[in-house]
Amino acid sequence: QVQLVESGGGLVQAGESLRLSCAASGTIFRMNAMGWYRQAPGNQRELVATIATGASTNYADSVKGRFTISGENAKNTVYLQMNSLKPEDTAVYYCNAVGLALPGRNFVSWGQGTQVTVSS
């Protein structure tokens, strides 16, 4: 069982910044990738950014140039630096991790979510 604990959400004004953190714990043989998704009321969950163990990154077009994902492999931790926040970034942000709990045993884990609210 792999658990993800997120922190760093909150209420900010448009143009301000927030930094989200997510730490994975439990039985992890190999972490393949971690990332952030978000879900606004009435919308489907969507990808925000992902980072693979080799440090390759992927971003949603809506956040490119404003958000930066980074990770600490040794700590199985991922961060999301969010700058120039907009009201449309308001959502619950979920951490995601995929990898191997044991050789041959894949896992996909989700955090409990952290609320990000951006006021105009």
Tab-separated table of C-alpha atoms in Angstrom:
chain	number	residue	atom	x	y	z
A	1	GLN	CA	0.000	0.000	0.000
A	2	VAL	CA	1.387	3.372	-1.036
A	3	GLN	CA	0.033	6.451	0.685
A	4	LEU	CA	0.267	10.006	-0.598
A	5	VAL	CA	0.027	13.025	1.675
A	6	GLU	CA	-0.467	16.449	0.112
A	7	SER	CA	-0.009	19.886	1.595
A	8	GLY	CA	0.169	23.504	0.536
A	9	GLY	CA	-3.274	24.372	-0.747
A	10	GLY	CA	-5.120	27.497	0.289
A	11	LEU	CA	-6.843	30.720	-0.701
A	12	VAL	CA	-4.910	33.324	-2.670
A	13	GLN	CA	-5.656	36.272	-4.921
A	14	ALA	CA	-5.156	36.239	-8.657
A	15	GLY	CA	-1.513	36.736	-9.574
A	16	GLU	CA	-0.174	35.212	-6.383
A	17	SER	CA	1.693	31.936	-5.908
A	18	LEU	CA	1.295	28.655	-4.061
A	19	ARG	CA	3.480	25.600	-3.684
A	20	LEU	CA	1.998	22.140	-3.299
A	21	SER	CA	3.902	19.206	-1.851
A	22	CYS	CA	3.190	15.500	-1.950
A	23	ALA	CA	5.108	12.781	-0.134
A	24	ALA	CA	4.710	9.079	-0.836
A	25	SER	CA	5.231	6.419	1.809
A	26	GLY	CA	4.774	2.692	2.135
A	27	THR	CA	6.227	-0.181	0.185
A	28	ILE	CA	7.840	1.301	-2.916
A	29	PHE	CA	10.210	-0.795	-4.953
A	30	ARG	CA	10.411	1.694	-7.797
A	31	MET	CA	8.642	4.982	-8.413
A	32	ASN	CA	8.044	5.535	-12.117
A	33	ALA	CA	6.269	8.879	-12.102
A	34	MET	CA	4.436	11.331	-9.903
A	35	GLY	CA	2.106	14.096	-10.866
A	36	TRP	CA	-0.718	16.476	-10.128
A	37	TYR	CA	-4.282	16.445	-11.372
A	38	ARG	CA	-7.127	18.796	-10.553
A	39	GLN	CA	-10.887	18.746	-10.506
A	40	ALA	CA	-13.111	21.790	-10.436
A	41	PRO	CA	-16.813	21.532	-9.501
A	42	GLY	CA	-18.803	20.065	-12.365
A	43	ASN	CA	-15.670	19.160	-14.323
A	44	GLN	CA	-13.757	15.968	-14.880
A	45	ARG	CA	-10.389	15.427	-13.258
A	46	GLU	CA	-7.673	16.719	-15.551
A	47	LEU	CA	-3.915	16.430	-15.756
A	48	VAL	CA	-1.913	19.402	-14.549
A	49	ALA	CA	1.676	18.150	-14.664
A	50	THR	CA	3.682	14.973	-14.343
A	51	ILE	CA	7.327	14.150	-13.780
A	52	ALA	CA	8.973	10.818	-14.493
A	53	THR	CA	11.810	9.385	-12.443
A	54	GLY	CA	14.183	10.390	-15.219
A	55	ALA	CA	12.966	13.992	-14.721
A	56	SER	CA	11.053	14.351	-17.972
A	57	THR	CA	8.014	16.551	-17.434
A	58	ASN	CA	4.637	17.045	-19.035
A	59	TYR	CA	2.272	19.990	-18.547
A	60	ALA	CA	-1.269	20.877	-19.476
A	61	ASP	CA	-1.307	23.716	-21.989
A	62	SER	CA	-3.297	25.855	-19.561
A	63	VAL	CA	-0.472	25.910	-16.999
A	64	LYS	CA	2.638	25.974	-19.196
A	65	GLY	CA	4.884	28.852	-18.274
A	66	ARG	CA	3.156	29.385	-14.917
A	67	PHE	CA	3.492	26.060	-13.079
A	68	THR	CA	6.648	24.059	-12.448
A	69	ILE	CA	6.744	20.465	-11.257
A	70	SER	CA	9.818	19.081	-9.531
A	71	GLY	CA	10.693	16.070	-7.459
A	72	GLU	CA	13.086	14.564	-5.001
A	73	ASN	CA	13.524	10.927	-6.010
A	74	ALA	CA	15.251	9.911	-2.791
A	75	LYS	CA	12.300	11.190	-0.762
A	76	ASN	CA	9.541	10.089	-3.176
A	77	THR	CA	8.284	13.642	-3.016
A	78	VAL	CA	6.879	15.884	-5.709
A	79	TYR	CA	6.240	19.617	-5.703
A	80	LEU	CA	4.112	21.914	-7.806
A	81	GLN	CA	5.113	25.570	-7.850
A	82	MET	CA	2.153	27.582	-9.088
A	83	ASN	CA	2.780	31.182	-10.110
A	84	SER	CA	0.533	33.816	-11.644
A	85	LEU	CA	-2.514	31.981	-10.412
A	86	LYS	CA	-5.846	32.649	-12.090
A	87	PRO	CA	-9.407	32.149	-10.827
A	88	GLU	CA	-9.774	29.322	-13.349
A	89	ASP	CA	-7.049	27.431	-11.486
A	90	THR	CA	-9.478	26.994	-8.597
A	91	ALA	CA	-9.934	23.265	-7.998
A	92	VAL	CA	-9.101	20.359	-5.744
A	93	TYR	CA	-5.588	19.265	-6.619
A	94	TYR	CA	-4.747	15.574	-6.363
A	95	CYS	CA	-1.317	13.988	-6.194
A	96	ASN	CA	-0.778	10.805	-8.202
A	97	ALA	CA	2.000	8.225	-8.154
A	98	VAL	CA	2.657	5.149	-10.277
A	99	GLY	CA	5.343	2.538	-9.894
A	100	LEU	CA	6.156	-0.870	-8.476
A	101	ALA	CA	5.391	-1.773	-4.892
A	102	LEU	CA	7.284	-5.027	-5.402
A	103	PRO	CA	8.886	-6.541	-8.514
A	104	GLY	CA	5.984	-7.288	-10.809
A	105	ARG	CA	3.402	-5.581	-8.618
A	106	ASN	CA	2.288	-2.249	-10.025
A	107	PHE	CA	0.592	0.463	-8.014
A	108	VAL	CA	-1.355	3.597	-8.813
A	109	SER	CA	-2.065	5.803	-5.825
A	110	TRP	CA	-3.963	9.026	-5.257
A	111	GLY	CA	-3.784	11.562	-2.488
A	112	GLN	CA	-6.811	12.861	-0.639
A	113	GLY	CA	-6.751	16.184	-2.468
A	114	THR	CA	-5.970	19.736	-1.417
A	115	GLN	CA	-8.148	22.745	-2.196
A	116	VAL	CA	-6.713	25.640	-4.161
A	117	THR	CA	-8.935	28.709	-4.408
A	118	VAL	CA	-7.954	31.779	-6.414
A	119	SER	CA	-10.038	34.896	-5.957
A	120	SER	CA	-10.286	37.611	-8.592
